[in-house]
Amino acid sequence: MPGPWQPDPVRQRQAGYTLEDLLHLPPDAPRVELVDGVIRVVPSPTLGHQNIAGLLWSWLRAHVPAHLRAAQAVGVALGTDFTREAEYAAAGIACYWRVEQDPVRVHAYRLADRPGRSGNREYELLAEADELLELAQPFPIKLAVGDITP
């Protein structure tokens, strides 16, 4: 029997993979990302990461306005014309959060209205909290960080 699927090491050096290749991976393929034509195997999230992500998803699901939806592990196709430093900004992703685990601390960013030092729109830190995160965007949020701490 053949072993588990893995990227072709020769083709990896040529950075020739496409989104179409990802869409045709076999069901037993590991979690991967495609960056600049290279397929990178991504390890499964740690138990701590999964616990925080699950609690955060549950909290968001209970608090988002009806016109929004909370989701986890959604693939994002950004195209081929983006640099790594500005991929999300170039794709127009308006807000994102970074959550540290030990101790749990949330950093909330939003895409600025005006270009930054790079000449492109960049993210600005809106808030960071280890007790209470309060935000006006993308909707009014008062998140007790303890609610997402396992």
GROMACS .gro file of N, CA and C in nm:
model
  450
    1MET      N    1   0.084  -0.119   0.000
    1MET     CA    2   0.000   0.000   0.000
    1MET      C    3   0.088   0.125   0.000
    2PRO      N    4   0.047   0.226  -0.075
    2PRO     CA    5   0.125   0.350  -0.072
    2PRO      C    6   0.110   0.419   0.064
    3GLY      N    7   0.210   0.498   0.097
    3GLY     CA    8   0.206   0.573   0.222
    3GLY      C    9   0.110   0.691   0.211
    4PRO      N   10   0.101   0.773   0.314
    4PRO     CA   11   0.011   0.888   0.310
    4PRO      C   12   0.057   0.990   0.207
    5TRP      N   13  -0.037   1.069   0.158
    5TRP     CA   14  -0.006   1.171   0.057
    5TRP      C   15   0.090   1.273   0.116
    6GLN      N   16   0.181   1.322   0.032
    6GLN     CA   17   0.270   1.432   0.069
    6GLN      C   18   0.306   1.508  -0.058
    7PRO      N   19   0.344   1.637  -0.045
    7PRO     CA   20   0.380   1.713  -0.165
    7PRO      C   21   0.500   1.650  -0.236
    8ASP      N   22   0.506   1.664  -0.366
    8ASP     CA   23   0.617   1.615  -0.447
    8ASP      C   24   0.738   1.704  -0.420
    9PRO      N   25   0.848   1.649  -0.363
    9PRO     CA   26   0.962   1.734  -0.325
    9PRO      C   27   1.028   1.804  -0.444
   10VAL      N   28   1.029   1.742  -0.562
   10VAL     CA   29   1.088   1.807  -0.679
   10VAL      C   30   1.002   1.926  -0.721
   11ARG      N   31   0.872   1.905  -0.727
   11ARG     CA   32   0.782   2.013  -0.766
   11ARG      C   33   0.780   2.124  -0.660
   12GLN      N   34   0.799   2.090  -0.534
   12GLN     CA   35   0.806   2.191  -0.427
   12GLN      C   36   0.917   2.292  -0.457
   13ARG      N   37   1.032   2.243  -0.501
   13ARG     CA   38   1.144   2.333  -0.530
   13ARG      C   39   1.113   2.425  -0.648
   14GLN      N   40   1.024   2.381  -0.735
   14GLN     CA   41   0.988   2.462  -0.851
   14GLN      C   42   0.875   2.560  -0.820
   15ALA      N   43   0.815   2.547  -0.703
   15ALA     CA   44   0.705   2.634  -0.660
   15ALA      C   45   0.597   2.643  -0.767
   16GLY      N   46   0.554   2.527  -0.815
   16GLY     CA   47   0.458   2.528  -0.925
   16GLY      C   48   0.317   2.486  -0.891
   17TYR      N   49   0.284   2.472  -0.765
   17TYR     CA   50   0.148   2.431  -0.730
   17TYR      C   51   0.050   2.546  -0.746
   18THR      N   52  -0.076   2.513  -0.772
   18THR     CA   53  -0.181   2.613  -0.790
   18THR      C   54  -0.299   2.581  -0.698
   19LEU      N   55  -0.392   2.673  -0.689
   19LEU     CA   56  -0.514   2.649  -0.612
   19LEU      C   57  -0.589   2.528  -0.667
   20GLU      N   58  -0.585   2.511  -0.796
   20GLU     CA   59  -0.649   2.394  -0.859
   20GLU      C   60  -0.589   2.264  -0.806
   21ASP      N   61  -0.457   2.261  -0.784
   21ASP     CA   62  -0.393   2.143  -0.726
   21ASP      C   63  -0.448   2.114  -0.586
   22LEU      N   64  -0.466   2.219  -0.506
   22LEU     CA   65  -0.519   2.199  -0.370
   22LEU      C   66  -0.660   2.142  -0.373
   23LEU      N   67  -0.740   2.189  -0.467
   23LEU     CA   68  -0.878   2.143  -0.476
   23LEU      C   69  -0.889   1.997  -0.516
   24HIS      N   70  -0.781   1.941  -0.571
   24HIS     CA   71  -0.783   1.802  -0.615
   24HIS      C   72  -0.697   1.710  -0.528
   25LEU      N   73  -0.662   1.755  -0.409
   25LEU     CA   74  -0.586   1.669  -0.318
   25LEU      C   75  -0.675   1.554  -0.273
   26PRO      N   76  -0.616   1.439  -0.245
   26PRO     CA   77  -0.695   1.326  -0.198
   26PRO      C   78  -0.749   1.352  -0.057
   27PRO      N   79  -0.854   1.280  -0.020
   27PRO     CA   80  -0.916   1.302   0.111
   27PRO      C   81  -0.823   1.278   0.229
   28ASP      N   82  -0.719   1.194   0.211
   28ASP     CA   83  -0.629   1.165   0.321
   28ASP      C   84  -0.513   1.264   0.331
   29ALA      N   85  -0.515   1.369   0.247
   29ALA     CA   86  -0.407   1.469   0.250
   29ALA      C   87  -0.409   1.543   0.383
   30PRO      N   88  -0.292   1.579   0.434
   30PRO     CA   89  -0.287   1.655   0.560
   30PRO      C   90  -0.334   1.798   0.537
   31ARG      N   91  -0.347   1.872   0.645
   31ARG     CA   92  -0.381   2.015   0.636
   31ARG      C   93  -0.266   2.086   0.567
   32VAL      N   94  -0.298   2.166   0.466
   32VAL     CA   95  -0.193   2.235   0.392
   32VAL      C   96  -0.234   2.379   0.364
   33GLU      N   97  -0.133   2.461   0.331
   33GLU     CA   98  -0.156   2.594   0.277
   33GLU      C   99  -0.070   2.607   0.153
   34LEU      N  100  -0.113   2.695   0.064
   34LEU     CA  101  -0.038   2.722  -0.057
   34LEU      C  102   0.016   2.864  -0.048
   35VAL      N  103   0.149   2.878  -0.048
   35VAL     CA  104   0.214   3.008  -0.039
   35VAL      C  105   0.313   3.021  -0.153
   36ASP      N  106   0.288   3.115  -0.240
   36ASP     CA  107   0.378   3.140  -0.354
   36ASP      C  108   0.410   3.013  -0.432
   37GLY      N  109   0.308   2.930  -0.456
   37GLY     CA  110   0.326   2.809  -0.536
   37GLY      C  111   0.380   2.690  -0.461
   38VAL      N  112   0.407   2.705  -0.332
   38VAL     CA  113   0.461   2.597  -0.250
   38VAL      C  114   0.354   2.548  -0.155
   39ILE      N  115   0.333   2.416  -0.153
   39ILE     CA  116   0.238   2.357  -0.058
   39ILE      C  117   0.313   2.332   0.072
   40ARG      N  118   0.260   2.389   0.179
   40ARG     CA  119   0.319   2.369   0.312
   40ARG      C  120   0.223   2.286   0.397
   41VAL      N  121   0.274   2.180   0.454
   41VAL     CA  122   0.194   2.099   0.545
   41VAL      C  123   0.183   2.176   0.676
   42VAL      N  124   0.061   2.194   0.723
   42VAL     CA  125   0.034   2.271   0.844
   42VAL      C  126  -0.005   2.173   0.955
   43PRO      N  127   0.064   2.176   1.068
   43PRO     CA  128   0.028   2.083   1.174
   43PRO      C  129  -0.110   2.114   1.231
   44SER      N  130  -0.172   2.013   1.288
   44SER     CA  131  -0.301   2.034   1.354
   44SER      C  132  -0.282   2.129   1.470
   45PRO      N  133  -0.384   2.208   1.500
   45PRO     CA  134  -0.373   2.301   1.614
   45PRO      C  135  -0.356   2.224   1.745
   46THR      N  136  -0.289   2.289   1.840
   46THR     CA  137  -0.271   2.228   1.972
   46THR      C  138  -0.405   2.221   2.044
   47LEU      N  139  -0.409   2.143   2.149
   47LEU     CA  140  -0.531   2.133   2.228
   47LEU      C  141  -0.570   2.269   2.286
   48GLY      N  142  -0.471   2.345   2.335
   48GLY     CA  143  -0.499   2.478   2.389
   48GLY      C  144  -0.558   2.570   2.284
   49HIS      N  145  -0.501   2.567   2.163
   49HIS     CA  146  -0.552   2.648   2.052
   49HIS      C  147  -0.697   2.610   2.021
   50GLN      N  148  -0.723   2.480   2.013
   50GLN     CA  149  -0.858   2.433   1.982
   50GLN      C  150  -0.958   2.473   2.090
   51ASN      N  151  -0.916   2.464   2.217
   51ASN     CA  152  -1.006   2.503   2.326
   51ASN      C  153  -1.044   2.650   2.318
   52ILE      N  154  -0.943   2.736   2.298
   52ILE     CA  155  -0.970   2.879   2.289
   52ILE      C  156  -1.054   2.910   2.165
   53ALA      N  157  -1.019   2.849   2.052
   53ALA     CA  158  -1.095   2.873   1.929
   53ALA      C  159  -1.240   2.831   1.944
   54GLY      N  160  -1.264   2.717   2.008
   54GLY     CA  161  -1.401   2.671   2.030
   54GLY      C  162  -1.480   2.763   2.121
   55LEU      N  163  -1.416   2.807   2.230
   55LEU     CA  164  -1.484   2.899   2.322
   55LEU      C  165  -1.512   3.034   2.254
   56LEU      N  166  -1.416   3.082   2.176
   56LEU     CA  167  -1.435   3.208   2.105
   56LEU      C  168  -1.546   3.196   2.001
   57TRP      N  169  -1.547   3.086   1.927
   57TRP     CA  170  -1.654   3.064   1.829
   57TRP      C  171  -1.790   3.062   1.898
   58SER      N  172  -1.801   2.991   2.010
   58SER     CA  173  -1.929   2.986   2.083
   58SER      C  174  -1.971   3.124   2.130
   59TRP      N  175  -1.875   3.202   2.182
   59TRP     CA  176  -1.906   3.336   2.229
   59TRP      C  177  -1.952   3.423   2.113
   60LEU      N  178  -1.879   3.420   2.003
   60LEU     CA  179  -1.918   3.501   1.887
   60LEU      C  180  -2.054   3.459   1.833
   61ARG      N  181  -2.076   3.330   1.825
   61ARG     CA  182  -2.204   3.280   1.774
   61ARG      C  183  -2.321   3.333   1.856
   62ALA      N  184  -2.301   3.345   1.986
   62ALA     CA  185  -2.408   3.393   2.074
   62ALA      C  186  -2.423   3.546   2.071
   63HIS      N  187  -2.322   3.619   2.020
   63HIS     CA  188  -2.324   3.765   2.030
   63HIS      C  189  -2.325   3.842   1.897
   64VAL      N  190  -2.297   3.775   1.785
   64VAL     CA  191  -2.293   3.850   1.659
   64VAL      C  192  -2.433   3.891   1.617
   65PRO      N  193  -2.444   4.006   1.551
   65PRO     CA  194  -2.574   4.047   1.496
   65PRO      C  195  -2.622   3.945   1.392
   66ALA      N  196  -2.750   3.945   1.367
   66ALA     CA  197  -2.811   3.845   1.279
   66ALA      C  198  -2.753   3.846   1.137
   67HIS      N  199  -2.703   3.960   1.090
   67HIS     CA  200  -2.652   3.966   0.953
   67HIS      C  201  -2.508   3.914   0.941
   68LEU      N  202  -2.447   3.875   1.052
   68LEU     CA  203  -2.311   3.820   1.052
   68LEU      C  204  -2.315   3.675   1.097
   69ARG      N  205  -2.206   3.604   1.072
   69ARG     CA  206  -2.199   3.463   1.110
   69ARG      C  207  -2.059   3.430   1.160
   70ALA      N  208  -2.051   3.357   1.268
   70ALA     CA  209  -1.923   3.312   1.322
   70ALA      C  210  -1.887   3.180   1.255
   71ALA      N  211  -1.760   3.166   1.216
   71ALA     CA  212  -1.715   3.044   1.151
   71ALA      C  213  -1.572   3.015   1.195
   72GLN      N  214  -1.532   2.889   1.180
   72GLN     CA  215  -1.395   2.847   1.212
   72GLN      C  216  -1.334   2.779   1.091
   73ALA      N  217  -1.201   2.783   1.084
   73ALA     CA  218  -1.123   2.706   0.986
   73ALA      C  219  -1.174   2.724   0.843
   74VAL      N  220  -1.194   2.848   0.804
   74VAL     CA  221  -1.240   2.878   0.669
   74VAL      C  222  -1.119   2.904   0.581
   75GLY      N  223  -1.115   2.839   0.466
   75GLY     CA  224  -1.006   2.862   0.371
   75GLY      C  225  -1.023   2.999   0.307
   76VAL      N  226  -0.912   3.065   0.283
   76VAL     CA  227  -0.914   3.197   0.220
   76VAL      C  228  -0.823   3.192   0.099
   77ALA      N  229  -0.878   3.218  -0.019
   77ALA     CA  230  -0.798   3.223  -0.142
   77ALA      C  231  -0.766   3.369  -0.168
   78LEU      N  232  -0.637   3.403  -0.166
   78LEU     CA  233  -0.595   3.542  -0.179
   78LEU      C  234  -0.541   3.576  -0.316
   79GLY      N  235  -0.520   3.479  -0.402
   79GLY     CA  236  -0.468   3.508  -0.535
   79GLY      C  237  -0.317   3.501  -0.538
   80THR      N  238  -0.259   3.546  -0.649
   80THR     CA  239  -0.115   3.533  -0.666
   80THR      C  240  -0.041   3.664  -0.665
   81ASP      N  241  -0.109   3.776  -0.656
   81ASP     CA  242  -0.044   3.907  -0.667
   81ASP      C  243  -0.017   3.972  -0.532
   82PHE      N  244  -0.017   3.896  -0.424
   82PHE     CA  245  -0.003   3.954  -0.292
   82PHE      C  246   0.132   3.919  -0.230
   83THR      N  247   0.188   4.011  -0.155
   83THR     CA  248   0.307   3.980  -0.077
   83THR      C  249   0.261   3.926   0.057
   84ARG      N  250   0.343   3.847   0.122
   84ARG     CA  251   0.304   3.786   0.249
   84ARG      C  252   0.268   3.888   0.355
   85GLU      N  253   0.343   4.001   0.362
   85GLU     CA  254   0.319   4.100   0.467
   85GLU      C  255   0.184   4.167   0.453
   86ALA      N  256   0.131   4.179   0.330
   86ALA     CA  257   0.006   4.255   0.310
   86ALA      C  258  -0.105   4.174   0.250
   87GLU      N  259  -0.099   4.037   0.257
   87GLU     CA  260  -0.201   3.953   0.192
   87GLU      C  261  -0.343   3.985   0.238
   88TYR      N  262  -0.366   3.986   0.369
   88TYR     CA  263  -0.502   4.011   0.418
   88TYR      C  264  -0.549   4.151   0.381
   89ALA      N  265  -0.461   4.248   0.395
   89ALA     CA  266  -0.498   4.386   0.362
   89ALA      C  267  -0.532   4.397   0.214
   90ALA      N  268  -0.451   4.339   0.129
   90ALA     CA  269  -0.475   4.346  -0.015
   90ALA      C  270  -0.605   4.276  -0.053
   91ALA      N  271  -0.644   4.174   0.023
   91ALA     CA  272  -0.769   4.103  -0.003
   91ALA      C  273  -0.889   4.176   0.055
   92GLY      N  274  -0.864   4.284   0.131
   92GLY     CA  275  -0.974   4.362   0.187
   92GLY      C  276  -1.033   4.306   0.314
   93ILE      N  277  -0.961   4.219   0.383
   93ILE     CA  278  -1.011   4.165   0.510
   93ILE      C  279  -1.006   4.278   0.611
   94ALA      N  280  -1.123   4.322   0.656
   94ALA     CA  281  -1.135   4.445   0.734
   94ALA      C  282  -1.081   4.434   0.877
   95CYS      N  283  -1.102   4.320   0.941
   95CYS     CA  284  -1.063   4.304   1.082
   95CYS      C  285  -1.008   4.164   1.105
   96TYR      N  286  -0.916   4.155   1.200
   96TYR     CA  287  -0.874   4.023   1.247
   96TYR      C  288  -0.826   4.035   1.390
   97TRP      N  289  -0.828   3.921   1.459
   97TRP     CA  290  -0.782   3.915   1.597
   97TRP      C  291  -0.665   3.817   1.603
   98ARG      N  292  -0.572   3.848   1.692
   98ARG     CA  293  -0.463   3.756   1.725
   98ARG      C  294  -0.479   3.723   1.873
   99VAL      N  295  -0.482   3.596   1.906
   99VAL     CA  296  -0.504   3.554   2.045
   99VAL      C  297  -0.381   3.479   2.092
  100GLU      N  298  -0.318   3.530   2.198
  100GLU     CA  299  -0.207   3.459   2.261
  100GLU      C  300  -0.265   3.365   2.366
  101GLN      N  301  -0.192   3.256   2.393
  101GLN     CA  302  -0.247   3.153   2.480
  101GLN      C  303  -0.203   3.156   2.625
  102ASP      N  304  -0.083   3.195   2.656
  102ASP     CA  305  -0.035   3.174   2.791
  102ASP      C  306   0.035   3.297   2.845
  103PRO      N  307  -0.035   3.390   2.906
  103PRO     CA  308  -0.178   3.389   2.937
  103PRO      C  309  -0.261   3.433   2.815
  104VAL      N  310  -0.391   3.406   2.821
  104VAL     CA  311  -0.479   3.443   2.710
  104VAL      C  312  -0.486   3.595   2.702
  105ARG      N  313  -0.457   3.648   2.583
  105ARG     CA  314  -0.458   3.792   2.556
  105ARG      C  315  -0.503   3.810   2.412
  106VAL      N  316  -0.597   3.901   2.390
  106VAL     CA  317  -0.654   3.924   2.257
  106VAL      C  318  -0.605   4.057   2.203
  107HIS      N  319  -0.560   4.055   2.077
  107HIS     CA  320  -0.517   4.176   2.005
  107HIS      C  321  -0.612   4.191   1.887
  108ALA      N  322  -0.682   4.304   1.877
  108ALA     CA  323  -0.777   4.327   1.768
  108ALA      C  324  -0.723   4.432   1.673
  109TYR      N  325  -0.724   4.400   1.545
  109TYR     CA  326  -0.672   4.489   1.441
  109TYR      C  327  -0.780   4.521   1.340
  110ARG      N  328  -0.767   4.638   1.277
  110ARG     CA  329  -0.856   4.671   1.166
  110ARG      C  330  -0.775   4.735   1.056
  111LEU      N  331  -0.825   4.722   0.935
  111LEU     CA  332  -0.759   4.779   0.819
  111LEU      C  333  -0.783   4.930   0.820
  112ALA      N  334  -0.675   5.007   0.822
  112ALA     CA  335  -0.686   5.153   0.828
  112ALA      C  336  -0.749   5.208   0.700
  113ASP      N  337  -0.813   5.322   0.714
  113ASP     CA  338  -0.877   5.386   0.599
  113ASP      C  339  -0.775   5.447   0.503
  114ARG      N  340  -0.663   5.492   0.556
  114ARG     CA  341  -0.561   5.559   0.474
  114ARG      C  342  -0.436   5.474   0.463
  115PRO      N  343  -0.357   5.496   0.358
  115PRO     CA  344  -0.231   5.421   0.344
  115PRO      C  345  -0.135   5.450   0.459
  116GLY      N  346  -0.056   5.351   0.494
  116GLY     CA  347   0.046   5.366   0.598
  116GLY      C  348   0.180   5.400   0.538
  117ARG      N  349   0.287   5.372   0.615
  117ARG     CA  350   0.424   5.403   0.569
  117ARG      C  351   0.461   5.333   0.439
  118SER      N  352   0.404   5.216   0.416
  118SER     CA  353   0.437   5.139   0.296
  118SER      C  354   0.372   5.196   0.170
  119GLY      N  355   0.276   5.288   0.190
  119GLY     CA  356   0.201   5.339   0.077
  119GLY      C  357   0.073   5.261   0.051
  120ASN      N  358   0.058   5.147   0.123
  120ASN     CA  359  -0.062   5.065   0.113
  120ASN      C  360  -0.141   5.074   0.242
  121ARG      N  361  -0.267   5.034   0.236
  121ARG     CA  362  -0.345   5.029   0.359
  121ARG      C  363  -0.286   4.921   0.448
  122GLU      N  364  -0.269   4.952   0.575
  122GLU     CA  365  -0.210   4.860   0.671
  122GLU      C  366  -0.305   4.842   0.789
  123TYR      N  367  -0.276   4.742   0.870
  123TYR     CA  368  -0.357   4.719   0.989
  123TYR      C  369  -0.309   4.805   1.104
  124GLU      N  370  -0.407   4.849   1.183
  124GLU     CA  371  -0.376   4.922   1.305
  124GLU      C  372  -0.437   4.848   1.422
  125LEU      N  373  -0.366   4.851   1.534
  125LEU     CA  374  -0.415   4.786   1.655
  125LEU      C  375  -0.527   4.870   1.713
  126LEU      N  376  -0.645   4.810   1.727
  126LEU     CA  377  -0.759   4.880   1.787
  126LEU      C  378  -0.759   4.865   1.938
  127ALA      N  379  -0.732   4.744   1.984
  127ALA     CA  380  -0.736   4.718   2.127
  127ALA      C  381  -0.662   4.588   2.156
  128GLU      N  382  -0.616   4.577   2.279
  128GLU     CA  383  -0.561   4.451   2.328
  128GLU      C  384  -0.607   4.437   2.472
  129ALA      N  385  -0.635   4.314   2.511
  129ALA     CA  386  -0.690   4.294   2.645
  129ALA      C  387  -0.659   4.155   2.697
  130ASP      N  388  -0.642   4.149   2.829
  130ASP     CA  389  -0.633   4.020   2.896
  130ASP      C  390  -0.747   4.005   2.996
  131GLU      N  391  -0.832   4.109   3.006
  131GLU     CA  392  -0.949   4.100   3.094
  131GLU      C  393  -1.079   4.129   3.020
  132LEU      N  394  -1.090   4.249   2.958
  132LEU     CA  395  -1.212   4.287   2.887
  132LEU      C  396  -1.176   4.354   2.755
  133LEU      N  397  -1.221   4.295   2.646
  133LEU     CA  398  -1.198   4.351   2.513
  133LEU      C  399  -1.324   4.428   2.473
  134GLU      N  400  -1.307   4.557   2.450
  134GLU     CA  401  -1.420   4.640   2.408
  134GLU      C  402  -1.390   4.699   2.271
  135LEU      N  403  -1.482   4.675   2.176
  135LEU     CA  404  -1.465   4.723   2.040
  135LEU      C  405  -1.597   4.776   1.986
  136ALA      N  406  -1.587   4.868   1.891
  136ALA     CA  407  -1.705   4.917   1.821
  136ALA      C  408  -1.719   4.849   1.685
  137GLN      N  409  -1.610   4.790   1.633
  137GLN     CA  410  -1.612   4.727   1.501
  137GLN      C  411  -1.568   4.583   1.509
  138PRO      N  412  -1.618   4.492   1.434
  138PRO     CA  413  -1.718   4.510   1.330
  138PRO      C  414  -1.860   4.523   1.381
  139PHE      N  415  -1.878   4.507   1.511
  139PHE     CA  416  -2.004   4.535   1.581
  139PHE      C  417  -1.966   4.560   1.726
  140PRO      N  418  -2.054   4.622   1.806
  140PRO     CA  419  -2.017   4.648   1.946
  140PRO      C  420  -1.987   4.517   2.021
  141ILE      N  421  -1.867   4.512   2.080
  141ILE     CA  422  -1.820   4.391   2.147
  141ILE      C  423  -1.771   4.425   2.286
  142LYS      N  424  -1.814   4.348   2.385
  142LYS     CA  425  -1.759   4.350   2.520
  142LYS      C  426  -1.735   4.204   2.557
  143LEU      N  427  -1.612   4.161   2.531
  143LEU     CA  428  -1.574   4.022   2.554
  143LEU      C  429  -1.489   4.012   2.679
  144ALA      N  430  -1.541   3.941   2.778
  144ALA     CA  431  -1.460   3.909   2.896
  144ALA      C  432  -1.364   3.798   2.854
  145VAL      N  433  -1.235   3.826   2.857
  145VAL     CA  434  -1.136   3.730   2.809
  145VAL      C  435  -1.147   3.598   2.887
  146GLY      N  436  -1.190   3.604   3.010
  146GLY     CA  437  -1.213   3.481   3.087
  146GLY      C  438  -1.314   3.388   3.022
  147ASP      N  439  -1.405   3.445   2.940
  147ASP     CA  440  -1.505   3.362   2.871
  147ASP      C  441  -1.444   3.275   2.763
  148ILE      N  442  -1.322   3.309   2.718
  148ILE     CA  443  -1.258   3.226   2.615
  148ILE      C  444  -1.130   3.160   2.669
  149THR      N  445  -1.115   3.163   2.800
  149THR     CA  446  -0.999   3.100   2.863
  149THR      C  447  -1.039   2.963   2.916
  150PRO      N  448  -0.972   2.858   2.866
  150PRO     CA  449  -1.009   2.721   2.911
  150PRO      C  450  -0.980   2.703   3.060
   0.00000   0.00000   0.00000
